[in-house]
CSV table of C-alpha atoms in Angstrom, one decimal:
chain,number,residue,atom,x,y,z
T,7,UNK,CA,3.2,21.0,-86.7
T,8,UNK,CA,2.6,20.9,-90.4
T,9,UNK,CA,1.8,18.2,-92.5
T,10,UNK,CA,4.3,18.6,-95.2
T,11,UNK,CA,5.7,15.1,-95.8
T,12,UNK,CA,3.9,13.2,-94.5
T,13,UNK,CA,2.5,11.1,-97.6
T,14,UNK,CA,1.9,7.4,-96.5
T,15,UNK,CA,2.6,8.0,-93.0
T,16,UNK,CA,-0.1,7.7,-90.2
T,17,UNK,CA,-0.5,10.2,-87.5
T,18,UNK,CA,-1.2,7.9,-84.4
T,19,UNK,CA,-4.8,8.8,-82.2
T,20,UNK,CA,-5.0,9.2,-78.5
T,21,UNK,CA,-5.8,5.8,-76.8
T,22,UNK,CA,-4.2,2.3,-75.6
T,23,UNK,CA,-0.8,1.5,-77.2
T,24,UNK,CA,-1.9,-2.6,-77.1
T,25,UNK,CA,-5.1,-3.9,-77.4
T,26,UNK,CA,-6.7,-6.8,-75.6
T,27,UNK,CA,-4.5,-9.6,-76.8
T,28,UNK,CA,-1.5,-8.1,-76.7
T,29,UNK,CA,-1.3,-6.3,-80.6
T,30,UNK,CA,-0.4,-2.8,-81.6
T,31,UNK,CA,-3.1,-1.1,-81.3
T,32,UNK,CA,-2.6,1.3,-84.1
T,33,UNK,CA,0.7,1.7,-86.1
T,34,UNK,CA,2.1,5.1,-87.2
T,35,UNK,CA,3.7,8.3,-85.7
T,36,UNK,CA,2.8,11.6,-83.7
T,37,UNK,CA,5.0,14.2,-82.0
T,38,UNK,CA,3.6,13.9,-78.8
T,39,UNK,CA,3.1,10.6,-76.0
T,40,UNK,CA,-0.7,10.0,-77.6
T,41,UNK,CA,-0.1,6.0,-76.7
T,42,UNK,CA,-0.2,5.0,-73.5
T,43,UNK,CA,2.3,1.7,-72.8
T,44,UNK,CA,1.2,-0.4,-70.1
T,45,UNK,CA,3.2,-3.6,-69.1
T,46,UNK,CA,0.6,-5.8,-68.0
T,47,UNK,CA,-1.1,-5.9,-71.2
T,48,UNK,CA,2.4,-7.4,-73.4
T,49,UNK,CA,1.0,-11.3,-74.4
T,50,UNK,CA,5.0,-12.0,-74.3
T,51,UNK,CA,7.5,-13.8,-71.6
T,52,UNK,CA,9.2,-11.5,-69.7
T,53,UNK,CA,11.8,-12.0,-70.9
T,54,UNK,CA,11.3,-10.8,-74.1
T,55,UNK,CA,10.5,-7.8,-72.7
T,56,UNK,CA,12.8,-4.5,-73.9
T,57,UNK,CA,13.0,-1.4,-72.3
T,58,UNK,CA,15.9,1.5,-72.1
T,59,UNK,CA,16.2,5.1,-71.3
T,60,UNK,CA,19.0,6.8,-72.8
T,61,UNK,CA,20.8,10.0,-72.9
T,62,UNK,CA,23.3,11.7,-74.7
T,63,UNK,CA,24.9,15.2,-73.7
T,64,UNK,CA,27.6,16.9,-76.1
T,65,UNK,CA,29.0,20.6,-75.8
T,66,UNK,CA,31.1,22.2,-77.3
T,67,UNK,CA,33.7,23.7,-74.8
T,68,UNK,CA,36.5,26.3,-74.8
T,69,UNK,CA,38.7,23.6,-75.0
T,70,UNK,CA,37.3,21.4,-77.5
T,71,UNK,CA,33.9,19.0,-78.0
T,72,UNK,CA,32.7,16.5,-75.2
T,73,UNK,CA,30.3,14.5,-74.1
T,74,UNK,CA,28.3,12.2,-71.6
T,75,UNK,CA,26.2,9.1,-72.1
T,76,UNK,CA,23.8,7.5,-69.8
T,77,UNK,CA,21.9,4.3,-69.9
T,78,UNK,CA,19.4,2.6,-67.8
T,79,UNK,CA,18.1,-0.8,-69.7
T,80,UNK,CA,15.9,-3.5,-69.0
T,81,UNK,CA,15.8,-5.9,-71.4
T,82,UNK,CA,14.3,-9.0,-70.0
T,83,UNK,CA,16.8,-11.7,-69.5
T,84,UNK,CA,20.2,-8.7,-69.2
T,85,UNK,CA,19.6,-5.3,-67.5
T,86,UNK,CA,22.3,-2.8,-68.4
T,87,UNK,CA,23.7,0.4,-66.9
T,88,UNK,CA,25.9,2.0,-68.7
T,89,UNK,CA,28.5,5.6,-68.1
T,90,UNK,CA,30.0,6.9,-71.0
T,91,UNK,CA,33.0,9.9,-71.4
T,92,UNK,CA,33.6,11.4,-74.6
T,93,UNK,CA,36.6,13.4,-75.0
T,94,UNK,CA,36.0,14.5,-78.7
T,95,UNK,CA,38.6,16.8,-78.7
T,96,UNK,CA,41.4,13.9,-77.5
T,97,UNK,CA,39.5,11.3,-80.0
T,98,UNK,CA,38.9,9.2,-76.9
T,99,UNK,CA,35.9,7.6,-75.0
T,100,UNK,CA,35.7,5.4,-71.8
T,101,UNK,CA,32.5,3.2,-71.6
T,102,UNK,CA,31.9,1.7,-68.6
T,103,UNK,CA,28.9,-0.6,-67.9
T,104,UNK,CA,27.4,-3.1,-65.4
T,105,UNK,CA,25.3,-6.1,-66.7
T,106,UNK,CA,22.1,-7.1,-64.3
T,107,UNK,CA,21.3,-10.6,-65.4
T,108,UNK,CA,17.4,-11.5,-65.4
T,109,UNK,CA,16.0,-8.0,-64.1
T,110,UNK,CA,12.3,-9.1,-65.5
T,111,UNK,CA,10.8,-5.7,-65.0
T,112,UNK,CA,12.8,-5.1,-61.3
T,113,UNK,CA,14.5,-2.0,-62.7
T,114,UNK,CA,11.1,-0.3,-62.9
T,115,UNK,CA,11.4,2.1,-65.7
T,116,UNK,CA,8.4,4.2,-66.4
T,117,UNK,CA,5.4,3.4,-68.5
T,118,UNK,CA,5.7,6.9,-69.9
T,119,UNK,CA,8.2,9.6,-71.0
T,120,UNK,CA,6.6,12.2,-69.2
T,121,UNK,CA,6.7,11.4,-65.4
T,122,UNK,CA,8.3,8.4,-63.0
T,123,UNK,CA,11.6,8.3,-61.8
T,124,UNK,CA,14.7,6.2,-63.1
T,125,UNK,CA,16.9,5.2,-59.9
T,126,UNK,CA,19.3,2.3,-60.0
T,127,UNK,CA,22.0,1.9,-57.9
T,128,UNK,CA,24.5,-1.5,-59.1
T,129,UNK,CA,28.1,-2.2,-58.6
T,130,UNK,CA,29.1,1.0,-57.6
T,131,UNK,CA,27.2,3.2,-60.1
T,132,UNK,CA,24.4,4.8,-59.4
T,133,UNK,CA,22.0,6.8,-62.1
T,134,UNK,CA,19.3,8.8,-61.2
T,135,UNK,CA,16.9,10.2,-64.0
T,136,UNK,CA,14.1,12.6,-62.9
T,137,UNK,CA,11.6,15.0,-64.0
T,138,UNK,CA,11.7,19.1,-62.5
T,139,UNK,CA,9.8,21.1,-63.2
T,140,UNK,CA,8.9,20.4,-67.1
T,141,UNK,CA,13.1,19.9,-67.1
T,142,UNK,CA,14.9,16.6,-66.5
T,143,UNK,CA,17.9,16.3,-64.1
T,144,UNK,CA,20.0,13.2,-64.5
T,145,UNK,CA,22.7,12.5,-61.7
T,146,UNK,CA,25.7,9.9,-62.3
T,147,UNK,CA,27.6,8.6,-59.3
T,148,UNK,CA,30.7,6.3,-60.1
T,149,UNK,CA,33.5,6.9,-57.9
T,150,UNK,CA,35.3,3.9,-59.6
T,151,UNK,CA,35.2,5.1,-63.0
T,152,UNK,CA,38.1,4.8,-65.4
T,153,UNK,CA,40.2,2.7,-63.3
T,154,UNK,CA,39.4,5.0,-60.1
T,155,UNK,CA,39.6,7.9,-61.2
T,156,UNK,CA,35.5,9.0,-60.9
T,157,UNK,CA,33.3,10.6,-62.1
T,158,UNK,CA,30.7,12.3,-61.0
T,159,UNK,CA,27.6,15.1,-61.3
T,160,UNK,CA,24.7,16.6,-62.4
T,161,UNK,CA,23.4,17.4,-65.9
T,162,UNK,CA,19.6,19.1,-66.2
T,163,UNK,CA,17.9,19.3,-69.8
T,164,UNK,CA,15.8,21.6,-70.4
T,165,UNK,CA,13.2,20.7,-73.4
T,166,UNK,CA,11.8,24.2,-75.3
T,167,UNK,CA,8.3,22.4,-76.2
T,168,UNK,CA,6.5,19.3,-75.5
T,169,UNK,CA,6.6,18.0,-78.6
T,170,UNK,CA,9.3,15.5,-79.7
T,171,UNK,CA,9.3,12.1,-82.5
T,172,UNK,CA,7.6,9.1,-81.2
T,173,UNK,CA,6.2,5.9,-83.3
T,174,UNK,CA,4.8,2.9,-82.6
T,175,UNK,CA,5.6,0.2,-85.3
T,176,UNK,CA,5.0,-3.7,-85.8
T,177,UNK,CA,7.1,-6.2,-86.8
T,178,UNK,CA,6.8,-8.5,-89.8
T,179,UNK,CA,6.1,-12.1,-89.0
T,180,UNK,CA,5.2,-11.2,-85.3
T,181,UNK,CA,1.9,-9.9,-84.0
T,182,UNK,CA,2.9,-9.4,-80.3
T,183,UNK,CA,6.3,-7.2,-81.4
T,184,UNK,CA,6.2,-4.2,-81.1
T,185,UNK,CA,8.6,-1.2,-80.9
T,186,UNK,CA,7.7,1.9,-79.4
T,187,UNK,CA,9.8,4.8,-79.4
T,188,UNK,CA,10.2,8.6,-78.2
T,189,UNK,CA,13.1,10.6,-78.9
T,190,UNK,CA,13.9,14.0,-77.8
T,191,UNK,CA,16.5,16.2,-79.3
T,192,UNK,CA,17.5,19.7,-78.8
T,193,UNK,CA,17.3,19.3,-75.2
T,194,UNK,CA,19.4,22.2,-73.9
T,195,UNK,CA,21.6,21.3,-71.2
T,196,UNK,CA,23.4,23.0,-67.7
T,197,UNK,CA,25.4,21.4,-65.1
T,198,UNK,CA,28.7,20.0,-63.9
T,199,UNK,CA,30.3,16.4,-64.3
T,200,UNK,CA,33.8,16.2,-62.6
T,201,UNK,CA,35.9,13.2,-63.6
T,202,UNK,CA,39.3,12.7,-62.2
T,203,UNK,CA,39.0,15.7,-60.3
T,204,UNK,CA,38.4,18.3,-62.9
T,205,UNK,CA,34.8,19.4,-63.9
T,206,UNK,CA,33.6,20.0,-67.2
T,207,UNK,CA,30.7,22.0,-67.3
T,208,UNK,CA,27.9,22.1,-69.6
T,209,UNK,CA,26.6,25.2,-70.7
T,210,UNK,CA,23.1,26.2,-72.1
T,211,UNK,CA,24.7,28.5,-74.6
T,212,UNK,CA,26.9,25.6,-76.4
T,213,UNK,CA,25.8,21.6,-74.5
T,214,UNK,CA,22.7,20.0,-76.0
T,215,UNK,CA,21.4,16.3,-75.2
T,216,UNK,CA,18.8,14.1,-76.6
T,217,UNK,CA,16.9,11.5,-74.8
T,218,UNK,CA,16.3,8.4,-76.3
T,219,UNK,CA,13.1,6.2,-75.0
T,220,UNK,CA,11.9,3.3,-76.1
T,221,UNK,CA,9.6,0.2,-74.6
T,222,UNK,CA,8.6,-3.0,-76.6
T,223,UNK,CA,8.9,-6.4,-77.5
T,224,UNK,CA,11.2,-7.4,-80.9
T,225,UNK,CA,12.2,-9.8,-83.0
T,226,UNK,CA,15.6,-11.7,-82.5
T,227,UNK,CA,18.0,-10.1,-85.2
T,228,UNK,CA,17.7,-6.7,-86.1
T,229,UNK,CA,20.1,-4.2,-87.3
T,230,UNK,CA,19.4,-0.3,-86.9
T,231,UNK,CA,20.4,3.1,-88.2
T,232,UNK,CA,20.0,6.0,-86.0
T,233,UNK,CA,21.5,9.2,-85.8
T,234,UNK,CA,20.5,12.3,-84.4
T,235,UNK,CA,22.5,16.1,-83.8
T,236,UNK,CA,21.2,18.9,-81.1
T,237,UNK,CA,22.4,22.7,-80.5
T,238,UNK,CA,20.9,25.6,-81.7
T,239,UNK,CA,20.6,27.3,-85.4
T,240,UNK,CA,20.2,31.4,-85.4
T,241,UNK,CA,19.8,31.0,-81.2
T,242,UNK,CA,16.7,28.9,-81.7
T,243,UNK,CA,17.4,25.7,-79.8
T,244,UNK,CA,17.2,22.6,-83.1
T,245,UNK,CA,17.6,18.9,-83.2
T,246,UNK,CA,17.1,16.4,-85.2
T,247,UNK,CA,16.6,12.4,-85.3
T,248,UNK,CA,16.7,10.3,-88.2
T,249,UNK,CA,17.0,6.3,-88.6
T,250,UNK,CA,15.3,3.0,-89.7
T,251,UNK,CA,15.8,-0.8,-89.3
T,252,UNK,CA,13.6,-1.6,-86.6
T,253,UNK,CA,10.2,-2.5,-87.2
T,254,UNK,CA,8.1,-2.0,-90.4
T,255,UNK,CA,8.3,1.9,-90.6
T,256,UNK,CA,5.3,1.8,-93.8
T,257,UNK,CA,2.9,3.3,-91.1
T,258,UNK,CA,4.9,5.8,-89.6
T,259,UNK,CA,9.0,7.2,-90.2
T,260,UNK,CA,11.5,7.9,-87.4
T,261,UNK,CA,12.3,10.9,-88.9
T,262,UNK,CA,11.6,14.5,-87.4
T,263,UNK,CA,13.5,17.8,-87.1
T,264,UNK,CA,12.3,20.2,-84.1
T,265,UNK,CA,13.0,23.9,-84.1
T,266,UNK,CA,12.2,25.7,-81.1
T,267,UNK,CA,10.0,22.9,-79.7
T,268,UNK,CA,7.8,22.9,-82.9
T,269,UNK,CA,8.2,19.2,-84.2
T,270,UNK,CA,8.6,18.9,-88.4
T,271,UNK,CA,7.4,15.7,-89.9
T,272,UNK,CA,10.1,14.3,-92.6
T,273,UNK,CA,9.6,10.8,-94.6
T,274,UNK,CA,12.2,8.7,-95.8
T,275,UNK,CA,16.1,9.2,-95.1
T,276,UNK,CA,18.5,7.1,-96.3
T,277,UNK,CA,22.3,6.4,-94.5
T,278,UNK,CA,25.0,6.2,-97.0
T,279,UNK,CA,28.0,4.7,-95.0
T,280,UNK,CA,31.9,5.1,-96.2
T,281,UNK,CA,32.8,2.0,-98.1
T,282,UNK,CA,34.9,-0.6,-95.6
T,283,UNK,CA,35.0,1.7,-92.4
T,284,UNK,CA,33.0,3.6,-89.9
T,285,UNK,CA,35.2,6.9,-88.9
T,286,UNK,CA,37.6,6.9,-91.3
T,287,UNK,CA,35.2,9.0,-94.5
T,288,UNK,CA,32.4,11.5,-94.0
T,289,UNK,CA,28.5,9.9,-94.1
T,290,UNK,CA,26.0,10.9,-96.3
T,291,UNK,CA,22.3,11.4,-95.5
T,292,UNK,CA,19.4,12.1,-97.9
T,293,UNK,CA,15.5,12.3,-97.8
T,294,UNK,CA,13.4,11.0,-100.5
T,295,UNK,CA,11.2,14.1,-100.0
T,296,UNK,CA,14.5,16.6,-100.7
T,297,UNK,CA,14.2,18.3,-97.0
T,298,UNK,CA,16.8,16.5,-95.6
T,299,UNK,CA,20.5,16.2,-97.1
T,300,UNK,CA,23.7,15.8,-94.2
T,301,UNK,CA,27.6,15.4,-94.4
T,302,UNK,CA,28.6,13.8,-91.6
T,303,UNK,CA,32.4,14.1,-90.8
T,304,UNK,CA,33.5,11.5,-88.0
T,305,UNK,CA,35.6,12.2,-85.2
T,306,UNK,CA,35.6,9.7,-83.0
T,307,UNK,CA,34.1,5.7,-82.9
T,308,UNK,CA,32.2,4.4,-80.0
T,309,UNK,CA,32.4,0.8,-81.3
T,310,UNK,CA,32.1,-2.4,-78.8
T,311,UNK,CA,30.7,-5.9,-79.8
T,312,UNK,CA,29.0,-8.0,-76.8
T,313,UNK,CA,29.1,-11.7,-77.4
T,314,UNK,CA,27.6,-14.1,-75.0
T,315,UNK,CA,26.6,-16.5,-77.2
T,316,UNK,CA,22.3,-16.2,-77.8
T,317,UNK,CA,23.0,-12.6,-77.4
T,318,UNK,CA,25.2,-10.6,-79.5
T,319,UNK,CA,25.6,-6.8,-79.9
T,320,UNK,CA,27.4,-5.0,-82.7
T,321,UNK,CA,27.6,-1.4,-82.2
T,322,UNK,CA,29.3,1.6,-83.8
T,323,UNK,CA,28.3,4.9,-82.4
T,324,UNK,CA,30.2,7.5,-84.3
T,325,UNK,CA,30.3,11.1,-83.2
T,326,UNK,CA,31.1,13.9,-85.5
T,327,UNK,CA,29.7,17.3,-87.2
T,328,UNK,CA,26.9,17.6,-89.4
T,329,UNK,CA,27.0,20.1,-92.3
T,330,UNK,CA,24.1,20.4,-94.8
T,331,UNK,CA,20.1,21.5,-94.9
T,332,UNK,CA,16.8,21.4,-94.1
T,333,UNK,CA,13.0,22.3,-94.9
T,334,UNK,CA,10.6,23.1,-92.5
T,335,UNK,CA,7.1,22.2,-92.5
T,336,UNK,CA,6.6,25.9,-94.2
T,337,UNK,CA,8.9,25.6,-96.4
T,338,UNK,CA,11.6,27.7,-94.9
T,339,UNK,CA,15.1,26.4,-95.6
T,340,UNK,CA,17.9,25.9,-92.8
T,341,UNK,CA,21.3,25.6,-93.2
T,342,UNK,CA,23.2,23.6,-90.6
T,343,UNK,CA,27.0,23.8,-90.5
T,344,UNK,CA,29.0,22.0,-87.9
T,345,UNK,CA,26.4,20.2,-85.3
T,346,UNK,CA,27.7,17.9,-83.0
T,347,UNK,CA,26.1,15.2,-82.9
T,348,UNK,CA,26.1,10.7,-83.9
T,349,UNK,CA,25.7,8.5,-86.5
T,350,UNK,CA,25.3,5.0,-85.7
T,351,UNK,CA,25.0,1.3,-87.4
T,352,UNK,CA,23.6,-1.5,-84.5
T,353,UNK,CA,23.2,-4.9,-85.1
T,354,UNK,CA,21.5,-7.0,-82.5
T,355,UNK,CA,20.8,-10.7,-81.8
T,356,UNK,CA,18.7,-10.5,-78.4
């Protein structure tokens, strides 16, 4: 990994992710999991506890772009599980989830990205998210999907390095917040998912996922940017993840693009949303360092808005194609055309 880029940004050390009351240890970034997160050492409530595993899977098929979404979150006082279908090529999507009240920890999700198994079985879904073999094999079991009519399979990702964006960031005007944050793209992916009695299968050659993990403690109101895009550029598996909004990013950005597993470091990236709508006019994303400059042209919006009064969830998860370039760490210059992938504007009150 080079270095290019990464003016005013800290490259986190090896060692305790919290220290002995409860504080960030150390603020900044790294590209692999140099932190280690343990629970027991959080000075918070439980129930201010937040922490998800997420997955997103999207190939592009003979007949057309689609997609599959898994979550597994415990966030203190509401656990979620949640199944997503995206059929890009129909403009459609089918979200399903299952809310555990007060799950305080019970769902058990790792300490770390690298081993521990995800299992929860609610309500008639069941996700399972486990490490083989360096690879990572999520299974989804929901016979009652979509009004009955299932779905249903397995899904392995295959990462081509170890190395991937992670940061570990404070919040303003809270000493014992903290986000911290792993996300994998370029994940290739192989398997089957049937729904309704027809599988869709995702191939190496053309389905890539990225895996989204985070653990920490927040403030109440926070509204994020994240997007991120995964397939392969000249047959070398590529990703990338960009975003802000959550946390103070001085020490450390979210912002990385991988190229065969080799992790490059980028600084600041700014979203440039359509005026007065989310899918209906292409996105724009640029880097204050001049590596990074997207189109984004929507296809489809994954938009929902939770409201249960202290807790309130705004989301708009748009899918689409990325056209534009990057810089590598060595200066080499890519040019993207096409990627599948999400843009995305949250705003959370939790």
């Amino acid at each position: 990994m080079g270095n290019s880029g990464d003016a005013g940004q800290h490259r986190l050390s090896p060692g305790p992710l919290l220290d002995g009351r409860g504080r960030l240890a150390e603020a900044g970034w790294a590209g692999s999991e140099v932190r280690t997160y343990d629970r027991s050492r959080i000075a918070v409530p439980r129930w201010r506890i937040k922490e998800w595993d997420y997955y997103c899977v999207l190939a592009d098929g003979d007949d057309g772009p689609f997609g599959l979404a898994l979550t597994v979150a415990d966030n203190g006082y509401l656990g979620l599980l949640g199944v997503s279908w995206l059929d890009l090529t129909g403009r459609t999507e089918t979200t399903e989830n299952v809310m555990v009240p007060f799950p305080l920890g019970r769902l058990r999700l790792p300490a770390s990205a690298d081993a521990g198994e995800v299992v929860v079985d609610r309500r008639g879904i069941r996700l399972e998210f486990r490490h083989e073999h360096g690879a990572r094999r999520l299974v989804v079991r929901h016979p009652g999907f979509a009004g009955g009519r299932g779905l249903s399979g397995e899904v392995v990702l295959t990462p081509p390095g170890d190395e991937r964006m992670v940061v570990a960031l404070p919040f303003p005007g809270d000493d014992r917040a903290f986000y911290y944050n792993q996300k994998f793209p370029g994940l290739s992916a192989a398997g089957t998912v049937t729904l309704a009695g027809r599988e869709h299968t995702f191939d190496p050659a053309s389905a890539s996922g990225v895996f989204d993990w985070g653990r920490g403690v927040w403030t109440y109101d926070n509204t994020w940017f994240w997007a991120s895009a995964s397939g392969r550029h000249e047959g070398r598996p590529f990703g990338f993840t960009v975003g802000y909004g959550f946390g103070d990013t001085t020490a450390g950005s979210e912002n990385m693009v991988l190229v065969d597993g080799v992790a490059h470091k980028l600084d600041r990236v700014q979203f440039h949303l359509p005026h007065g709508t989310y899918d209906g006019a292409p996105w724009r994303f640029a880097s204050n360092d001049d590596r990074f400059e997207m189109s984004f042209e929507p296809i489809l919006d994954r938009a929902a808005d939770v409201n249960a009064l202290v807790l309130r969830s705004t989301q708009h998860q748009v899918f689409g194609r990325f056209t534009g370039r990057v810089t590598l760490d060595d200066g080499v210059r890519l040019e993207v055309r096409d990627l599948l992938g999400f843009a995305e504007k949250v705003h959370n009150r939790w």
